[in-house]
Amino acid sequence: MIKKYILSAMALAALALSSLTTATPIPNPLLSQPLALSKTHTPSLAKRSPAIIITQCTVANSFAVTFDDGPGAYTNELLDYLDIKQIKVTFFVNGLNYNNILDPHFSAMVKRAFDAGHQIGSHTWSHADISLSSTDIDGEMTKLDDVLKGIIGRRPVYMRPPYGNTSPAALDYLGAHGYRVINWNVDTNDWQHPLDFKKNLEAYKAALQNANAHSKTYISLQHDAEPGTAQVWSKLAIEYVLSKGFNIVPVGTCLGDTTGWYRD
């Protein structure tokens, strides 16, 4: 369900101020239950255990802002803003979803994000549900890895399963091939109500207005392929997190990982 919007940033900002919609929630896809974060990393490919599902950071006061489904038509505008704020985030990209990553216009966005120090992760080639036995998980992961190798010179270690869905077989595959599986603990559901920025913000407020918010760490989910998110919502979200005193960092950084984001 790809949406195409042709809206100016000014028009989107006006919608942000006037938005009072009450979108009917769409049931979330069935998520695998997150497991405890392992503190060990086994380098042997053949002997790796099934991948675990990570939903929060390990570095205190960290907030990892992540974007799925891109690159999008307005991802460059988001990158402009992040450059100004000197903030790094994580982009979990698709090969063929909203756009085709092989298109030079979109591959240049991915290269720009990588060169600026943002983390590039895998979201599978075609946004496939890897929990399904009918999905060719090896093809989905390998094809995107190979294309990203051509664009940024590296293959990502971090991946996010589309819909947050996994299965024991999928986790076996991902673990054996050395991937780190990242889900989230703050979901804005911006794809359901892409222009209702007040509703998007409810997830952030629910997490960060708690008196004990700073005793926890966060990984948030939004979608830079949504024009409203890339142009307006992402900026509102980031400003809100900063106002609460958190450090916004890529997922790898929030897990204390400085060298293991990619492989050749």
Coordinates of C-alpha atoms in Angstrom, one line a residue:
M1 CA 0.0 0.0 0.0
I2 CA 2.3 2.6 -1.3
K3 CA 1.1 6.1 -0.8
K4 CA 2.1 9.0 -3.1
Y5 CA 1.7 12.5 -1.7
I6 CA 2.6 15.7 -3.5
L7 CA 2.6 18.1 -0.6
S8 CA 4.8 21.0 0.1
A9 CA 6.6 21.3 3.5
M10 CA 4.4 24.3 4.2
A11 CA 1.2 22.4 3.6
L12 CA 2.4 19.6 5.7
A13 CA 3.3 21.9 8.6
A14 CA -0.2 23.4 8.4
L15 CA -1.7 19.9 8.6
A16 CA 0.5 19.3 11.7
L17 CA -1.1 22.2 13.5
S18 CA -4.6 21.4 12.5
S19 CA -4.6 17.6 12.6
L20 CA -7.4 16.3 14.9
T21 CA -8.1 13.0 13.2
T22 CA -8.9 9.9 15.1
A23 CA -7.7 7.2 12.8
T24 CA -9.2 3.7 13.4
P25 CA -6.3 1.6 14.6
I26 CA -5.3 -1.2 12.2
P27 CA -4.2 -4.4 14.1
N28 CA -0.5 -4.7 14.2
P29 CA 1.1 -7.8 12.6
L30 CA 1.8 -10.7 15.0
L31 CA 5.2 -10.0 16.5
S32 CA 7.6 -12.6 17.8
Q33 CA 8.2 -12.3 21.5
P34 CA 11.5 -10.4 22.2
L35 CA 14.2 -12.4 23.9
A36 CA 16.8 -11.1 26.4
L37 CA 19.7 -9.4 24.8
S38 CA 22.8 -11.6 24.6
K39 CA 26.1 -10.1 25.9
T40 CA 28.2 -12.4 23.8
H41 CA 29.1 -12.6 20.2
T42 CA 30.4 -15.8 18.6
P43 CA 32.4 -15.2 15.5
S44 CA 32.2 -18.7 14.0
L45 CA 29.5 -18.7 11.3
A46 CA 28.8 -22.4 11.4
K47 CA 28.4 -22.5 15.2
R48 CA 26.3 -19.3 15.8
S49 CA 23.1 -19.7 17.8
P50 CA 19.7 -18.4 16.5
A51 CA 19.5 -14.7 16.3
I52 CA 17.8 -12.9 19.2
I53 CA 15.4 -10.0 18.9
I54 CA 16.6 -6.7 20.3
T55 CA 14.1 -4.1 21.2
Q56 CA 16.0 -1.6 23.4
C57 CA 19.5 -0.2 23.9
T58 CA 22.1 -1.1 26.4
V59 CA 23.9 2.3 26.7
A60 CA 22.3 4.5 29.3
N61 CA 20.3 7.6 28.2
S62 CA 20.3 6.4 24.6
F63 CA 17.4 6.8 22.2
A64 CA 17.9 5.2 18.7
V65 CA 15.7 6.9 16.1
T66 CA 15.2 4.5 13.2
F67 CA 13.5 4.7 9.8
D68 CA 12.1 1.9 7.7
D69 CA 11.1 1.3 4.1
G70 CA 13.2 3.9 2.4
P71 CA 14.8 5.5 0.7
G72 CA 11.8 7.7 0.0
A73 CA 11.1 10.7 -2.2
Y74 CA 11.9 13.1 0.6
T75 CA 14.6 11.3 2.4
N76 CA 17.1 14.0 1.2
E77 CA 15.1 16.6 3.1
L78 CA 15.3 14.5 6.3
L79 CA 19.1 14.2 5.7
D80 CA 19.4 18.0 5.4
Y81 CA 17.7 18.4 8.8
L82 CA 19.9 15.7 10.4
D83 CA 23.0 17.4 9.0
I84 CA 22.0 20.7 10.6
K85 CA 21.2 19.0 13.9
Q86 CA 24.4 16.9 13.7
I87 CA 22.4 13.8 14.7
K88 CA 22.9 10.3 13.4
V89 CA 20.2 7.7 13.0
T90 CA 19.6 4.3 11.5
F91 CA 17.9 3.6 8.2
F92 CA 16.6 0.1 7.5
V93 CA 16.3 0.2 3.8
N94 CA 14.5 -2.0 1.2
G95 CA 15.7 -2.8 -2.3
L96 CA 12.2 -2.6 -3.9
N97 CA 9.3 -1.2 -1.9
Y98 CA 8.3 2.4 -2.2
N99 CA 11.1 2.9 -4.6
N100 CA 13.8 1.0 -6.4
I101 CA 17.2 1.3 -4.7
L102 CA 18.9 0.6 -8.1
D103 CA 17.5 3.9 -9.4
P104 CA 20.6 6.3 -9.2
H105 CA 18.4 9.0 -7.5
F106 CA 17.6 6.7 -4.6
S107 CA 21.0 4.8 -4.4
A108 CA 22.6 8.3 -4.1
M109 CA 20.4 8.9 -1.0
V110 CA 21.6 5.7 0.6
K111 CA 25.3 6.6 -0.2
R112 CA 24.8 10.1 1.2
A113 CA 23.3 8.8 4.4
F114 CA 26.2 6.3 4.8
D115 CA 28.8 8.9 4.1
A116 CA 27.3 11.2 6.7
G117 CA 27.7 8.6 9.4
H118 CA 24.2 7.2 9.6
Q119 CA 23.8 3.5 10.0
I120 CA 22.4 1.6 7.1
G121 CA 20.6 -1.7 7.9
S122 CA 18.7 -4.3 6.0
H123 CA 14.9 -4.5 5.8
T124 CA 15.0 -7.2 3.1
W125 CA 14.9 -6.7 -0.6
S126 CA 11.1 -6.5 -1.1
H127 CA 9.7 -6.0 2.4
A128 CA 9.0 -9.7 2.6
D129 CA 7.5 -11.4 5.7
I130 CA 10.4 -13.7 6.6
S131 CA 8.3 -15.5 9.2
L132 CA 6.5 -17.3 6.3
S133 CA 7.9 -20.6 5.1
S134 CA 7.1 -19.5 1.5
T135 CA 9.6 -16.6 1.7
D136 CA 13.0 -17.0 0.2
I137 CA 14.8 -15.5 3.1
D138 CA 18.3 -16.2 1.7
G139 CA 17.3 -14.4 -1.6
E140 CA 15.7 -11.5 0.3
M141 CA 18.8 -10.9 2.4
T142 CA 21.5 -11.7 -0.1
K143 CA 20.2 -9.7 -2.9
L144 CA 19.9 -6.5 -0.8
D145 CA 23.3 -7.2 0.8
D146 CA 24.9 -7.5 -2.6
V147 CA 23.3 -4.3 -3.9
L148 CA 24.3 -2.3 -0.8
K149 CA 27.8 -3.6 -1.2
G150 CA 27.8 -1.9 -4.6
I151 CA 26.4 1.3 -3.2
I152 CA 28.2 1.8 0.1
G153 CA 31.0 -0.8 -0.2
R154 CA 29.8 -2.8 2.8
R155 CA 27.1 -5.3 3.7
P156 CA 25.0 -4.6 6.8
V157 CA 25.1 -6.7 9.9
Y158 CA 22.0 -5.2 11.4
M159 CA 18.6 -6.0 10.0
R160 CA 14.9 -5.3 10.9
P161 CA 12.3 -7.9 9.9
P162 CA 9.4 -6.4 8.0
Y163 CA 6.3 -6.2 10.2
G164 CA 8.6 -7.1 13.1
N165 CA 7.8 -10.8 12.2
T166 CA 10.2 -13.7 12.6
S167 CA 10.0 -17.4 13.1
P168 CA 12.4 -20.0 14.6
A169 CA 13.6 -20.9 11.1
A170 CA 14.2 -17.3 10.2
L171 CA 16.1 -16.6 13.5
D172 CA 18.2 -19.8 12.8
Y173 CA 19.1 -18.4 9.4
L174 CA 19.8 -14.9 10.6
G175 CA 21.9 -16.1 13.5
A176 CA 23.9 -18.5 11.3
H177 CA 24.7 -15.7 8.9
G178 CA 25.7 -13.2 11.6
Y179 CA 22.8 -10.7 11.5
R180 CA 21.6 -8.7 14.5
V181 CA 17.8 -8.5 14.6
I182 CA 16.4 -5.1 15.7
N183 CA 12.8 -4.4 16.5
W184 CA 11.6 -1.6 18.7
N185 CA 9.9 -0.5 21.9
V186 CA 8.4 2.8 20.6
D187 CA 6.1 2.4 17.5
T188 CA 4.6 5.6 16.1
N189 CA 2.5 3.8 13.5
D190 CA 3.1 6.7 11.3
W191 CA 2.2 4.7 8.2
Q192 CA -1.3 4.3 9.5
H193 CA -1.9 8.0 10.0
P194 CA 0.9 9.7 8.1
L195 CA -0.3 13.2 8.5
D196 CA -1.7 13.0 12.0
F197 CA 1.4 14.1 13.8
K198 CA -0.3 14.6 17.1
K199 CA -1.3 10.9 17.1
N200 CA 2.2 9.9 16.1
L201 CA 3.6 11.8 19.1
E202 CA 1.4 9.8 21.5
A203 CA 3.8 6.9 21.4
Y204 CA 6.7 9.1 22.3
K205 CA 4.8 10.8 25.1
A206 CA 3.6 7.5 26.5
A207 CA 7.3 6.3 26.8
L208 CA 9.0 9.5 27.9
Q209 CA 6.6 11.3 30.1
N210 CA 6.8 8.5 32.7
A211 CA 8.7 9.6 35.8
N212 CA 11.1 6.7 35.3
A213 CA 11.7 7.3 31.6
H214 CA 15.4 7.9 32.0
S215 CA 15.9 4.5 33.7
K216 CA 15.1 2.9 30.3
T217 CA 16.4 3.1 26.7
Y218 CA 14.5 3.3 23.5
I219 CA 14.4 2.3 19.9
S220 CA 11.7 4.0 17.9
L221 CA 10.1 3.1 14.6
Q222 CA 9.0 5.5 11.8
H223 CA 9.1 5.5 8.0
D224 CA 11.1 8.0 6.0
A225 CA 9.4 6.7 2.8
E226 CA 6.3 8.5 4.1
P227 CA 6.5 12.1 2.9
G228 CA 4.9 13.5 6.0
T229 CA 7.4 11.7 8.2
A230 CA 10.4 12.8 6.2
Q231 CA 9.4 16.4 5.9
V232 CA 7.6 17.1 9.2
W233 CA 7.0 14.3 11.7
S234 CA 10.6 13.2 12.1
K235 CA 11.7 16.7 13.0
L236 CA 8.9 17.0 15.6
A237 CA 9.9 13.6 17.1
I238 CA 13.6 14.4 17.3
E239 CA 13.0 17.8 18.9
Y240 CA 10.7 16.1 21.5
V241 CA 13.3 13.5 22.3
L242 CA 16.1 16.1 22.6
S243 CA 13.8 18.2 24.9
K244 CA 13.7 15.2 27.3
G245 CA 17.5 15.0 27.6
F246 CA 18.2 11.8 25.6
N247 CA 21.1 11.2 23.4
I248 CA 19.9 10.3 19.9
V249 CA 22.2 7.8 18.3
P250 CA 22.2 5.0 15.7
V251 CA 21.2 1.5 16.9
G252 CA 24.7 0.2 16.8
T253 CA 25.9 3.0 19.1
C254 CA 23.0 2.5 21.5
L255 CA 24.1 -1.1 21.9
G256 CA 27.7 -0.2 22.6
D257 CA 28.9 -1.5 19.2
T258 CA 31.4 0.8 17.5
T259 CA 32.9 -1.6 14.9
G260 CA 30.4 -4.3 14.0
W261 CA 27.8 -2.5 11.9
Y262 CA 29.0 -4.0 8.6
R263 CA 31.0 -6.7 6.9
D264 CA 32.8 -6.8 3.6

